JSON list of C-alpha atoms in Angstrom, two decimals:
[
{"chain": "I", "resi": 1, "resn": "MET", "atom": "CA", "xyz": [95.05, 76.07, 128.39]},
{"chain": "I", "resi": 2, "resn": "ALA", "atom": "CA", "xyz": [97.97, 75.21, 126.10]},
{"chain": "I", "resi": 3, "resn": "ILE", "atom": "CA", "xyz": [99.61, 77.89, 123.99]},
{"chain": "I", "resi": 4, "resn": "LYS", "atom": "CA", "xyz": [98.35, 77.45, 120.42]},
{"chain": "I", "resi": 5, "resn": "LYS", "atom": "CA", "xyz": [99.63, 80.73, 118.98]},
{"chain": "I", "resi": 6, "resn": "LEU", "atom": "CA", "xyz": [101.77, 83.20, 120.91]},
{"chain": "I", "resi": 7, "resn": "SER", "atom": "CA", "xyz": [102.02, 86.85, 119.90]},
{"chain": "I", "resi": 8, "resn": "LEU", "atom": "CA", "xyz": [104.55, 89.32, 121.25]},
{"chain": "I", "resi": 9, "resn": "THR", "atom": "CA", "xyz": [103.33, 92.90, 121.37]},
{"chain": "I", "resi": 10, "resn": "ILE", "atom": "CA", "xyz": [105.78, 95.67, 122.15]},
{"chain": "I", "resi": 11, "resn": "ASN", "atom": "CA", "xyz": [104.72, 98.99, 123.62]},
{"chain": "I", "resi": 12, "resn": "ALA", "atom": "CA", "xyz": [106.93, 101.12, 121.33]},
{"chain": "I", "resi": 13, "resn": "PHE", "atom": "CA", "xyz": [107.67, 104.81, 121.68]},
{"chain": "I", "resi": 14, "resn": "ASP", "atom": "CA", "xyz": [111.31, 105.18, 122.66]},
{"chain": "I", "resi": 15, "resn": "ALA", "atom": "CA", "xyz": [114.28, 102.92, 123.48]},
{"chain": "I", "resi": 16, "resn": "SER", "atom": "CA", "xyz": [113.98, 101.32, 120.03]},
{"chain": "I", "resi": 17, "resn": "GLU", "atom": "CA", "xyz": [117.74, 100.74, 120.01]},
{"chain": "I", "resi": 18, "resn": "LEU", "atom": "CA", "xyz": [117.07, 97.86, 122.44]},
{"chain": "I", "resi": 19, "resn": "LEU", "atom": "CA", "xyz": [114.53, 96.07, 120.26]},
{"chain": "I", "resi": 20, "resn": "ASP", "atom": "CA", "xyz": [116.89, 94.19, 117.92]},
{"chain": "I", "resi": 21, "resn": "ASP", "atom": "CA", "xyz": [118.52, 92.31, 120.82]},
{"chain": "I", "resi": 22, "resn": "LEU", "atom": "CA", "xyz": [115.25, 91.94, 122.72]},
{"chain": "I", "resi": 23, "resn": "ILE", "atom": "CA", "xyz": [113.32, 90.41, 119.82]},
{"chain": "I", "resi": 24, "resn": "SER", "atom": "CA", "xyz": [116.22, 88.34, 118.46]},
{"chain": "I", "resi": 25, "resn": "GLU", "atom": "CA", "xyz": [116.56, 86.51, 121.78]},
{"chain": "I", "resi": 26, "resn": "ILE", "atom": "CA", "xyz": [113.04, 85.01, 121.62]},
{"chain": "I", "resi": 27, "resn": "ARG", "atom": "CA", "xyz": [111.87, 85.53, 118.01]},
{"chain": "I", "resi": 28, "resn": "ASP", "atom": "CA", "xyz": [112.00, 81.82, 117.20]},
{"chain": "I", "resi": 29, "resn": "GLN", "atom": "CA", "xyz": [109.66, 81.12, 120.14]},
{"chain": "I", "resi": 30, "resn": "VAL", "atom": "CA", "xyz": [106.82, 83.47, 119.21]},
{"chain": "I", "resi": 31, "resn": "ASP", "atom": "CA", "xyz": [104.48, 83.22, 116.25]},
{"chain": "I", "resi": 32, "resn": "HIS", "atom": "CA", "xyz": [103.86, 86.91, 115.65]},
{"chain": "I", "resi": 33, "resn": "VAL", "atom": "CA", "xyz": [105.52, 90.18, 116.67]},
{"chain": "I", "resi": 34, "resn": "ALA", "atom": "CA", "xyz": [103.67, 93.49, 116.60]},
{"chain": "I", "resi": 35, "resn": "ALA", "atom": "CA", "xyz": [105.13, 96.83, 117.64]},
{"chain": "I", "resi": 36, "resn": "ILE", "atom": "CA", "xyz": [102.38, 99.16, 118.82]},
{"chain": "I", "resi": 37, "resn": "TRP", "atom": "CA", "xyz": [103.74, 102.67, 118.39]},
{"chain": "I", "resi": 38, "resn": "GLN", "atom": "CA", "xyz": [102.42, 106.17, 118.92]},
{"chain": "I", "resi": 39, "resn": "ALA", "atom": "CA", "xyz": [103.41, 109.45, 117.27]},
{"chain": "I", "resi": 40, "resn": "LYS", "atom": "CA", "xyz": [102.99, 111.35, 120.55]},
{"chain": "I", "resi": 41, "resn": "SER", "atom": "CA", "xyz": [103.62, 110.29, 124.13]},
{"chain": "I", "resi": 42, "resn": "TYR", "atom": "CA", "xyz": [100.83, 110.17, 126.69]},
{"chain": "I", "resi": 43, "resn": "TRP", "atom": "CA", "xyz": [101.83, 113.77, 127.52]},
{"chain": "I", "resi": 44, "resn": "GLY", "atom": "CA", "xyz": [101.97, 115.01, 123.91]},
{"chain": "I", "resi": 45, "resn": "ASN", "atom": "CA", "xyz": [105.74, 114.76, 123.28]},
{"chain": "I", "resi": 46, "resn": "PRO", "atom": "CA", "xyz": [106.62, 113.68, 119.71]},
{"chain": "I", "resi": 47, "resn": "MET", "atom": "CA", "xyz": [108.20, 110.31, 118.96]},
{"chain": "I", "resi": 48, "resn": "ASP", "atom": "CA", "xyz": [111.82, 110.66, 117.84]},
{"chain": "I", "resi": 49, "resn": "GLU", "atom": "CA", "xyz": [112.23, 109.95, 114.12]},
{"chain": "I", "resi": 50, "resn": "VAL", "atom": "CA", "xyz": [115.16, 107.65, 114.95]},
{"chain": "I", "resi": 51, "resn": "ASP", "atom": "CA", "xyz": [112.81, 105.37, 116.90]},
{"chain": "I", "resi": 52, "resn": "MET", "atom": "CA", "xyz": [110.34, 105.15, 114.00]},
{"chain": "I", "resi": 53, "resn": "GLU", "atom": "CA", "xyz": [113.18, 104.46, 111.55]},
{"chain": "I", "resi": 54, "resn": "GLU", "atom": "CA", "xyz": [114.37, 101.62, 113.80]},
{"chain": "I", "resi": 55, "resn": "LEU", "atom": "CA", "xyz": [110.89, 100.08, 113.86]},
{"chain": "I", "resi": 56, "resn": "HIS", "atom": "CA", "xyz": [110.75, 100.14, 110.05]},
{"chain": "I", "resi": 57, "resn": "LYS", "atom": "CA", "xyz": [114.25, 98.62, 109.85]},
{"chain": "I", "resi": 58, "resn": "LEU", "atom": "CA", "xyz": [113.26, 95.77, 112.19]},
{"chain": "I", "resi": 59, "resn": "LYS", "atom": "CA", "xyz": [110.11, 95.14, 110.17]},
{"chain": "I", "resi": 60, "resn": "LYS", "atom": "CA", "xyz": [112.15, 95.00, 106.97]},
{"chain": "I", "resi": 61, "resn": "MET", "atom": "CA", "xyz": [114.53, 92.52, 108.67]},
{"chain": "I", "resi": 62, "resn": "GLY", "atom": "CA", "xyz": [111.58, 90.30, 109.61]},
{"chain": "I", "resi": 63, "resn": "LEU", "atom": "CA", "xyz": [111.95, 90.70, 113.36]},
{"chain": "I", "resi": 64, "resn": "ILE", "atom": "CA", "xyz": [108.67, 92.63, 113.50]},
{"chain": "I", "resi": 65, "resn": "ASP", "atom": "CA", "xyz": [105.68, 91.35, 111.54]},
{"chain": "I", "resi": 66, "resn": "GLU", "atom": "CA", "xyz": [103.38, 94.30, 112.03]},
{"chain": "I", "resi": 67, "resn": "LEU", "atom": "CA", "xyz": [103.52, 97.99, 112.98]},
{"chain": "I", "resi": 68, "resn": "ILE", "atom": "CA", "xyz": [100.31, 99.24, 114.58]},
{"chain": "I", "resi": 69, "resn": "GLU", "atom": "CA", "xyz": [99.64, 102.87, 115.43]},
{"chain": "I", "resi": 70, "resn": "PHE", "atom": "CA", "xyz": [98.03, 103.77, 118.74]},
{"chain": "I", "resi": 71, "resn": "LYS", "atom": "CA", "xyz": [96.45, 107.22, 118.97]},
{"chain": "I", "resi": 72, "resn": "PRO", "atom": "CA", "xyz": [96.47, 108.51, 122.56]},
{"chain": "I", "resi": 73, "resn": "ASN", "atom": "CA", "xyz": [93.40, 110.11, 124.08]},
{"chain": "I", "resi": 74, "resn": "PHE", "atom": "CA", "xyz": [94.89, 113.09, 125.92]},
{"chain": "I", "resi": 75, "resn": "ALA", "atom": "CA", "xyz": [91.69, 113.54, 127.93]},
{"chain": "I", "resi": 76, "resn": "LYS", "atom": "CA", "xyz": [92.67, 110.39, 129.84]},
{"chain": "I", "resi": 77, "resn": "TYR", "atom": "CA", "xyz": [95.36, 110.00, 132.48]},
{"chain": "I", "resi": 78, "resn": "SER", "atom": "CA", "xyz": [98.57, 108.37, 131.18]},
{"chain": "I", "resi": 79, "resn": "ARG", "atom": "CA", "xyz": [97.99, 105.08, 133.04]},
{"chain": "I", "resi": 80, "resn": "GLU", "atom": "CA", "xyz": [94.56, 104.72, 131.42]},
{"chain": "I", "resi": 81, "resn": "GLN", "atom": "CA", "xyz": [96.07, 105.38, 128.00]},
{"chain": "I", "resi": 82, "resn": "GLU", "atom": "CA", "xyz": [98.71, 102.72, 128.62]},
{"chain": "I", "resi": 83, "resn": "CYS", "atom": "CA", "xyz": [95.98, 100.20, 129.51]},
{"chain": "I", "resi": 84, "resn": "ASP", "atom": "CA", "xyz": [94.08, 101.17, 126.35]},
{"chain": "I", "resi": 85, "resn": "LYS", "atom": "CA", "xyz": [97.22, 100.61, 124.27]},
{"chain": "I", "resi": 86, "resn": "ARG", "atom": "CA", "xyz": [97.92, 97.21, 125.81]},
{"chain": "I", "resi": 87, "resn": "ASN", "atom": "CA", "xyz": [94.27, 96.15, 125.50]},
{"chain": "I", "resi": 88, "resn": "MET", "atom": "CA", "xyz": [94.26, 97.22, 121.85]},
{"chain": "I", "resi": 89, "resn": "GLY", "atom": "CA", "xyz": [97.17, 94.83, 121.31]},
{"chain": "I", "resi": 90, "resn": "ILE", "atom": "CA", "xyz": [95.32, 92.02, 123.07]},
{"chain": "I", "resi": 91, "resn": "ASP", "atom": "CA", "xyz": [92.20, 92.59, 120.95]},
{"chain": "I", "resi": 92, "resn": "LEU", "atom": "CA", "xyz": [94.15, 92.69, 117.68]},
{"chain": "I", "resi": 93, "resn": "MET", "atom": "CA", "xyz": [96.17, 89.58, 118.49]},
{"chain": "I", "resi": 94, "resn": "LYS", "atom": "CA", "xyz": [93.01, 87.75, 119.52]},
{"chain": "I", "resi": 95, "resn": "GLN", "atom": "CA", "xyz": [91.55, 88.69, 116.11]},
{"chain": "I", "resi": 96, "resn": "ASN", "atom": "CA", "xyz": [94.64, 87.26, 114.37]},
{"chain": "I", "resi": 97, "resn": "GLY", "atom": "CA", "xyz": [94.04, 83.91, 116.08]},
{"chain": "I", "resi": 98, "resn": "SER", "atom": "CA", "xyz": [96.50, 84.18, 118.96]},
{"chain": "I", "resi": 99, "resn": "SER", "atom": "CA", "xyz": [95.58, 82.17, 122.02]},
{"chain": "I", "resi": 100, "resn": "HIS", "atom": "CA", "xyz": [98.25, 83.87, 124.17]},
{"chain": "I", "resi": 101, "resn": "ILE", "atom": "CA", "xyz": [100.14, 87.13, 124.30]},
{"chain": "I", "resi": 102, "resn": "LEU", "atom": "CA", "xyz": [103.21, 88.62, 125.90]},
{"chain": "I", "resi": 103, "resn": "ASN", "atom": "CA", "xyz": [102.72, 92.38, 126.06]},
{"chain": "I", "resi": 104, "resn": "ILE", "atom": "CA", "xyz": [105.99, 94.12, 126.91]},
{"chain": "I", "resi": 105, "resn": "ASP", "atom": "CA", "xyz": [107.82, 97.44, 126.92]},
{"chain": "I", "resi": 106, "resn": "ALA", "atom": "CA", "xyz": [110.84, 98.09, 124.71]},
{"chain": "I", "resi": 107, "resn": "ASP", "atom": "CA", "xyz": [113.25, 97.75, 127.63]},
{"chain": "I", "resi": 108, "resn": "GLU", "atom": "CA", "xyz": [112.20, 94.27, 128.82]},
{"chain": "I", "resi": 109, "resn": "PHE", "atom": "CA", "xyz": [114.69, 91.51, 128.05]},
{"chain": "I", "resi": 110, "resn": "TYR", "atom": "CA", "xyz": [114.19, 87.75, 128.21]},
{"chain": "I", "resi": 111, "resn": "ASP", "atom": "CA", "xyz": [116.67, 84.89, 128.27]},
{"chain": "I", "resi": 112, "resn": "ALA", "atom": "CA", "xyz": [115.90, 82.38, 125.47]},
{"chain": "I", "resi": 113, "resn": "ASP", "atom": "CA", "xyz": [116.34, 79.29, 127.67]},
{"chain": "I", "resi": 114, "resn": "GLN", "atom": "CA", "xyz": [114.26, 80.69, 130.54]},
{"chain": "I", "resi": 115, "resn": "PHE", "atom": "CA", "xyz": [111.59, 81.78, 128.07]},
{"chain": "I", "resi": 116, "resn": "ARG", "atom": "CA", "xyz": [111.48, 78.31, 126.50]},
{"chain": "I", "resi": 117, "resn": "TYR", "atom": "CA", "xyz": [111.17, 76.75, 129.95]},
{"chain": "I", "resi": 118, "resn": "ALA", "atom": "CA", "xyz": [108.38, 79.16, 130.92]},
{"chain": "I", "resi": 119, "resn": "LYS", "atom": "CA", "xyz": [106.44, 78.17, 127.80]},
{"chain": "I", "resi": 120, "resn": "TYR", "atom": "CA", "xyz": [106.98, 74.50, 128.64]},
{"chain": "I", "resi": 121, "resn": "LYS", "atom": "CA", "xyz": [105.66, 75.02, 132.20]},
{"chain": "I", "resi": 122, "resn": "ILE", "atom": "CA", "xyz": [102.66, 77.01, 130.94]},
{"chain": "I", "resi": 123, "resn": "ASN", "atom": "CA", "xyz": [101.77, 74.26, 128.48]},
{"chain": "I", "resi": 124, "resn": "LYS", "atom": "CA", "xyz": [102.37, 71.43, 130.96]},
{"chain": "I", "resi": 125, "resn": "SER", "atom": "CA", "xyz": [100.37, 73.06, 133.77]},
{"chain": "I", "resi": 126, "resn": "GLY", "atom": "CA", "xyz": [97.70, 74.77, 131.65]},
{"chain": "I", "resi": 127, "resn": "TYR", "atom": "CA", "xyz": [98.25, 78.21, 133.18]},
{"chain": "I", "resi": 128, "resn": "ASN", "atom": "CA", "xyz": [96.00, 80.91, 131.70]},
{"chain": "I", "resi": 129, "resn": "ILE", "atom": "CA", "xyz": [98.05, 83.76, 133.12]},
{"chain": "I", "resi": 130, "resn": "THR", "atom": "CA", "xyz": [101.56, 84.11, 134.54]},
{"chain": "I", "resi": 131, "resn": "TYR", "atom": "CA", "xyz": [103.48, 86.72, 136.50]},
{"chain": "I", "resi": 132, "resn": "TRP", "atom": "CA", "xyz": [107.24, 86.96, 136.44]},
{"chain": "I", "resi": 133, "resn": "SER", "atom": "CA", "xyz": [109.67, 88.49, 138.88]},
{"chain": "I", "resi": 134, "resn": "TYR", "atom": "CA", "xyz": [112.10, 90.91, 137.30]},
{"chain": "I", "resi": 135, "resn": "VAL", "atom": "CA", "xyz": [115.30, 92.86, 137.88]},
{"chain": "I", "resi": 136, "resn": "ASN", "atom": "CA", "xyz": [115.15, 96.57, 137.11]},
{"chain": "I", "resi": 137, "resn": "TYR", "atom": "CA", "xyz": [118.54, 97.54, 135.65]},
{"chain": "I", "resi": 138, "resn": "TYR", "atom": "CA", "xyz": [119.64, 101.07, 134.90]},
{"chain": "I", "resi": 139, "resn": "ARG", "atom": "CA", "xyz": [122.64, 102.45, 132.99]},
{"chain": "I", "resi": 140, "resn": "ASP", "atom": "CA", "xyz": [124.14, 98.96, 132.48]},
{"chain": "I", "resi": 141, "resn": "PHE", "atom": "CA", "xyz": [123.89, 95.40, 133.78]},
{"chain": "I", "resi": 142, "resn": "GLU", "atom": "CA", "xyz": [126.04, 96.26, 136.81]},
{"chain": "I", "resi": 143, "resn": "HIS", "atom": "CA", "xyz": [123.47, 98.67, 138.28]},
{"chain": "I", "resi": 144, "resn": "TYR", "atom": "CA", "xyz": [120.01, 97.62, 139.39]},
{"chain": "I", "resi": 145, "resn": "LEU", "atom": "CA", "xyz": [117.32, 98.76, 141.78]},
{"chain": "I", "resi": 146, "resn": "VAL", "atom": "CA", "xyz": [116.78, 96.94, 145.06]},
{"chain": "I", "resi": 147, "resn": "TYR", "atom": "CA", "xyz": [113.17, 97.05, 146.19]},
{"chain": "I", "resi": 148, "resn": "PRO", "atom": "CA", "xyz": [111.86, 96.30, 149.70]},
{"chain": "I", "resi": 149, "resn": "PHE", "atom": "CA", "xyz": [109.50, 93.83, 147.95]},
{"chain": "I", "resi": 150, "resn": "ARG", "atom": "CA", "xyz": [109.74, 91.39, 145.05]},
{"chain": "I", "resi": 151, "resn": "PRO", "atom": "CA", "xyz": [108.47, 93.13, 141.89]},
{"chain": "I", "resi": 152, "resn": "PHE", "atom": "CA", "xyz": [106.40, 91.23, 139.34]},
{"chain": "I", "resi": 153, "resn": "VAL", "atom": "CA", "xyz": [105.20, 91.92, 135.82]},
{"chain": "I", "resi": 154, "resn": "GLN", "atom": "CA", "xyz": [102.50, 90.12, 133.88]},
{"chain": "I", "resi": 155, "resn": "GLY", "atom": "CA", "xyz": [104.00, 87.38, 131.70]},
{"chain": "I", "resi": 156, "resn": "ILE", "atom": "CA", "xyz": [102.48, 85.22, 129.00]},
{"chain": "I", "resi": 157, "resn": "HIS", "atom": "CA", "xyz": [98.71, 85.10, 129.33]},
{"chain": "I", "resi": 158, "resn": "SER", "atom": "CA", "xyz": [95.59, 84.10, 127.48]},
{"chain": "I", "resi": 159, "resn": "THR", "atom": "CA", "xyz": [94.13, 86.74, 125.16]},
{"chain": "I", "resi": 160, "resn": "TYR", "atom": "CA", "xyz": [91.02, 86.45, 127.35]},
{"chain": "I", "resi": 161, "resn": "PHE", "atom": "CA", "xyz": [92.57, 88.70, 130.01]},
{"chain": "I", "resi": 162, "resn": "LYS", "atom": "CA", "xyz": [92.78, 92.49, 129.73]},
{"chain": "I", "resi": 163, "resn": "TYR", "atom": "CA", "xyz": [94.31, 95.35, 131.67]},
{"chain": "I", "resi": 164, "resn": "GLN", "atom": "CA", "xyz": [92.26, 97.62, 133.93]}
]
């Protein structure tokens, strides 16, 4: 299935200082950007006002098209709430006509050339879902975690698929 309309949804709560660089790198390659934010964390901690101000600034700059509030259900375990939040993004982007979605966290970075190539491969091969290997940096780009396995994260996928 070729990508007809690609939406980027960002799981936003903290680390908003990273979003300008993150979005700017691939903004010209996505059709729609939505930041799905929440006033309280999955454990009830409040969102820092600085993070919300940054989201509004990025929307005003045109990097973000839409701010969508997610209201956590504290009766559910945090992992279930995260799936609900990501699935809400998939449903809303499907409603806006998106054929594909990339649902990411605020600290996930993509290289523009690699992203462009991934889209090319998806379109050429008709992939409905992709998984990408990643490097988990901390502190700076000199420090990263070394796993005894190769970690993967879900990449661009059809809006047909949901999280469980």
